[in-house]
mmCIF file of C-alpha atoms in Angstrom:
data_model
loop_
_atom_site.group_PDB
_atom_site.id
_atom_site.type_symbol
_atom_site.label_atom_id
_atom_site.label_comp_id
_atom_site.label_asym_id
_atom_site.label_seq_id
_atom_site.Cartn_x
_atom_site.Cartn_y
_atom_site.Cartn_z
ATOM 1 C CA MET A 1 18.517 -39.431 -36.780
ATOM 2 C CA ALA A 2 16.419 -37.983 -33.980
ATOM 3 C CA ARG A 3 13.479 -39.845 -32.585
ATOM 4 C CA ARG A 4 9.994 -38.673 -33.332
ATOM 5 C CA THR A 5 8.616 -36.312 -30.722
ATOM 6 C CA LEU A 6 5.188 -36.207 -29.165
ATOM 7 C CA ASP A 7 5.153 -32.451 -29.728
ATOM 8 C CA PRO A 8 6.680 -31.763 -33.156
ATOM 9 C CA SER A 9 5.906 -28.034 -32.938
ATOM 10 C CA HIS A 10 7.628 -27.862 -29.506
ATOM 11 C CA THR A 11 4.883 -25.669 -28.007
ATOM 12 C CA GLU A 12 5.513 -26.848 -24.441
ATOM 13 C CA LEU A 13 9.271 -26.402 -24.854
ATOM 14 C CA ILE A 14 8.768 -22.876 -26.197
ATOM 15 C CA SER A 15 6.374 -22.123 -23.338
ATOM 16 C CA VAL A 16 8.934 -23.319 -20.781
ATOM 17 C CA LEU A 17 11.700 -21.297 -22.461
ATOM 18 C CA GLU A 18 9.499 -18.176 -22.531
ATOM 19 C CA GLY A 19 8.735 -18.646 -18.835
ATOM 20 C CA LEU A 20 12.409 -18.920 -17.931
ATOM 21 C CA LEU A 21 13.166 -15.861 -20.015
ATOM 22 C CA SER A 22 10.356 -13.768 -18.531
ATOM 23 C CA ARG A 23 11.396 -14.691 -14.961
ATOM 24 C CA ASN A 24 15.049 -14.007 -15.851
ATOM 25 C CA GLU A 25 16.044 -17.501 -14.741
ATOM 26 C CA ASP A 26 19.063 -19.101 -16.391
ATOM 27 C CA VAL A 27 18.012 -20.766 -19.628
ATOM 28 C CA THR A 28 19.743 -24.140 -19.503
ATOM 29 C CA ALA A 29 18.853 -27.624 -20.649
ATOM 30 C CA ARG A 30 18.583 -28.759 -17.008
ATOM 31 C CA ALA A 31 16.276 -25.867 -16.108
ATOM 32 C CA VAL A 32 14.030 -26.794 -19.024
ATOM 33 C CA THR A 33 13.886 -30.477 -18.022
ATOM 34 C CA ARG A 34 12.823 -29.541 -14.490
ATOM 35 C CA LEU A 35 9.799 -27.721 -15.915
ATOM 36 C CA HIS A 36 8.943 -29.799 -18.991
ATOM 37 C CA THR A 37 6.436 -32.639 -18.553
ATOM 38 C CA SER A 38 7.867 -35.136 -21.043
ATOM 39 C CA ILE A 39 11.595 -34.351 -21.392
ATOM 40 C CA ARG A 40 13.325 -35.922 -18.399
ATOM 41 C CA ASP A 41 17.030 -35.296 -18.974
ATOM 42 C CA ALA A 42 19.202 -32.559 -20.464
ATOM 43 C CA SER A 43 20.442 -34.791 -23.258
ATOM 44 C CA GLY A 44 16.845 -34.985 -24.486
ATOM 45 C CA ILE A 45 17.348 -31.350 -25.466
ATOM 46 C CA THR A 46 21.038 -31.172 -26.340
ATOM 47 C CA ARG A 47 21.006 -34.246 -28.610
ATOM 48 C CA HIS A 48 17.842 -33.231 -30.474
ATOM 49 C CA PRO A 49 18.825 -30.691 -33.186
ATOM 50 C CA GLU A 50 15.561 -28.701 -33.169
ATOM 51 C CA ARG A 51 15.358 -28.554 -29.365
ATOM 52 C CA ARG A 52 19.041 -27.619 -29.095
ATOM 53 C CA GLN A 53 18.517 -24.859 -31.666
ATOM 54 C CA LEU A 54 15.538 -23.486 -29.690
ATOM 55 C CA LEU A 55 17.558 -23.630 -26.463
ATOM 56 C CA GLU A 56 20.466 -21.773 -28.092
ATOM 57 C CA GLN A 57 18.114 -19.113 -29.513
ATOM 58 C CA TYR A 58 16.608 -18.461 -26.091
ATOM 59 C CA GLN A 59 20.026 -18.425 -24.442
ATOM 60 C CA ALA A 60 21.140 -15.791 -26.971
ATOM 61 C CA ARG A 61 17.983 -13.762 -26.305
ATOM 62 C CA GLN A 62 18.595 -13.995 -22.567
ATOM 63 C CA LYS A 63 22.188 -12.856 -22.974
ATOM 64 C CA GLN A 64 21.035 -9.875 -25.028
ATOM 65 C CA LEU A 65 18.244 -8.995 -22.566
ATOM 66 C CA ARG A 66 20.605 -9.180 -19.597
ATOM 67 C CA LYS A 67 23.087 -6.944 -21.381
ATOM 68 C CA VAL A 68 20.386 -4.332 -22.012
ATOM 69 C CA LEU A 69 19.106 -4.689 -18.448
ATOM 70 C CA GLY A 70 22.614 -4.128 -17.103
ATOM 71 C CA GLN A 71 22.984 -0.990 -19.182
ATOM 72 C CA VAL A 72 19.614 0.319 -17.995
ATOM 73 C CA GLN A 73 20.484 -0.365 -14.359
ATOM 74 C CA LYS A 74 23.863 1.285 -14.770
ATOM 75 C CA SER A 75 22.431 4.348 -16.502
ATOM 76 C CA GLY A 76 19.525 4.403 -14.046
ATOM 77 C CA THR A 77 22.012 4.656 -11.203
ATOM 78 C CA ALA A 78 23.872 7.386 -13.052
ATOM 79 C CA VAL A 79 20.641 9.287 -13.642
ATOM 80 C CA ALA A 80 19.650 8.961 -9.977
ATOM 81 C CA ALA A 81 23.111 10.121 -8.878
ATOM 82 C CA ASP A 82 22.880 13.084 -11.253
ATOM 83 C CA LYS A 83 19.457 14.085 -9.904
ATOM 84 C CA LEU A 84 20.709 13.757 -6.331
ATOM 85 C CA GLY A 85 23.691 15.953 -7.190
ATOM 86 C CA GLN A 86 21.392 18.567 -8.710
ATOM 87 C CA ALA A 87 19.127 18.471 -5.649
ATOM 88 C CA LEU A 88 22.093 18.911 -3.300
ATOM 89 C CA GLU A 89 23.346 21.830 -5.377
ATOM 90 C CA ARG A 90 19.876 23.419 -5.179
ATOM 91 C CA VAL A 91 19.840 22.981 -1.383
ATOM 92 C CA ARG A 92 23.260 24.674 -1.146
ATOM 93 C CA GLU A 93 21.988 27.507 -3.331
ATOM 94 C CA LEU A 94 18.871 27.976 -1.169
ATOM 95 C CA GLU A 95 20.913 27.893 2.025
ATOM 96 C CA SER A 96 23.239 30.525 0.575
ATOM 97 C CA ASN A 97 20.265 32.696 -0.422
ATOM 98 C CA GLU A 98 18.786 32.363 3.073
ATOM 99 C CA ALA A 99 22.070 33.397 4.679
ATOM 100 C CA ALA A 100 22.217 36.454 2.388
ATOM 101 C CA ARG A 101 18.633 37.438 3.251
ATOM 102 C CA ILE A 102 19.289 37.098 6.968
ATOM 103 C CA ALA A 103 22.408 39.256 6.730
ATOM 104 C CA SER A 104 20.530 41.832 4.645
ATOM 105 C CA HIS A 105 17.585 41.864 7.078
ATOM 106 C CA LEU A 106 19.860 42.389 10.058
ATOM 107 C CA ALA A 107 21.722 45.195 8.254
ATOM 108 C CA MET A 108 18.429 46.989 7.455
ATOM 109 C CA ILE A 109 17.221 46.682 11.055
ATOM 110 C CA HIS A 110 20.500 48.114 12.344
ATOM 111 C CA ALA A 111 20.328 50.952 9.790
ATOM 112 C CA VAL A 112 16.768 51.849 10.856
ATOM 113 C CA ALA A 113 17.753 51.633 14.528
ATOM 114 C CA GLU A 114 20.738 53.936 13.956
ATOM 115 C CA ILE A 115 18.556 56.691 12.542
ATOM 116 C CA GLY A 116 16.153 56.508 15.471
ATOM 117 C CA GLY A 117 13.497 54.130 14.145
ATOM 118 C CA THR A 118 13.717 51.540 16.928
ATOM 119 C CA ALA A 119 10.317 52.468 18.406
ATOM 120 C CA LYS A 120 8.616 52.133 15.001
ATOM 121 C CA LEU A 121 10.243 48.732 14.389
ATOM 122 C CA GLN A 122 9.079 47.563 17.815
ATOM 123 C CA ARG A 123 5.492 48.658 17.021
ATOM 124 C CA PHE A 124 5.705 46.913 13.646
ATOM 125 C CA TYR A 125 6.932 43.652 15.148
ATOM 126 C CA LYS A 126 4.299 43.899 17.920
ATOM 127 C CA GLN A 127 1.615 43.474 15.215
ATOM 128 C CA TYR A 128 3.460 40.545 13.679
ATOM 129 C CA ALA A 129 4.516 38.600 16.755
ATOM 130 C CA ASP A 130 4.556 35.212 14.996
ATOM 131 C CA ILE A 131 6.833 36.544 12.260
ATOM 132 C CA ARG A 132 8.997 38.310 14.819
ATOM 133 C CA ASP A 133 9.431 35.119 16.841
ATOM 134 C CA ARG A 134 10.289 33.108 13.740
ATOM 135 C CA LEU A 135 12.859 35.694 12.647
ATOM 136 C CA ALA A 136 14.353 35.631 16.144
ATOM 137 C CA ARG A 137 14.640 31.819 16.065
ATOM 138 C CA GLU A 138 16.416 32.025 12.696
ATOM 139 C CA GLY A 139 18.812 34.629 14.043
ATOM 140 C CA SER A 140 17.711 37.341 11.643
ATOM 141 C CA LEU A 141 16.191 39.683 14.237
ATOM 142 C CA SER A 142 17.972 41.510 16.998
ATOM 143 C CA PRO A 143 17.018 40.504 20.572
ATOM 144 C CA THR A 144 16.011 44.164 21.112
ATOM 145 C CA PHE A 145 12.723 43.495 19.290
ATOM 146 C CA VAL A 146 11.835 40.113 20.808
ATOM 147 C CA GLY A 147 9.355 39.833 23.680
ATOM 148 C CA ASN A 148 7.969 43.395 23.466
ATOM 149 C CA ASP A 149 4.284 42.546 23.180
ATOM 150 C CA GLN A 150 3.110 44.968 25.891
#
């Protein structure tokens, strides 16, 4: 038969177990004895049926919580990887669209130049020097139109 305890409702023991669980520290009899004020050795828990039952309940809860936490971390990584993949795909799509716009812009400039509209394009780009310079840096404007601000 177990000895009488000073705390028959085991409030301090439960408090210690809750603390270990909330900090995700291993719930063991030794860990409890390090934190408990009156229980000095692990056998004080393992040989007492009520204390052992409480310890086993909290160990089971910890096992279940860690399993769920592992699943969340695993799926969280999968979700992050999926979002990164989607973002990279979007960047590729935008880069492809930009390349198509540059090619289209150059083709239109050449078409206008071929039909004799070079002077008008130069006047247009003279008004929009900042845009002209940006287009030149991106490679979407012929060097013929760059630097004609006079």
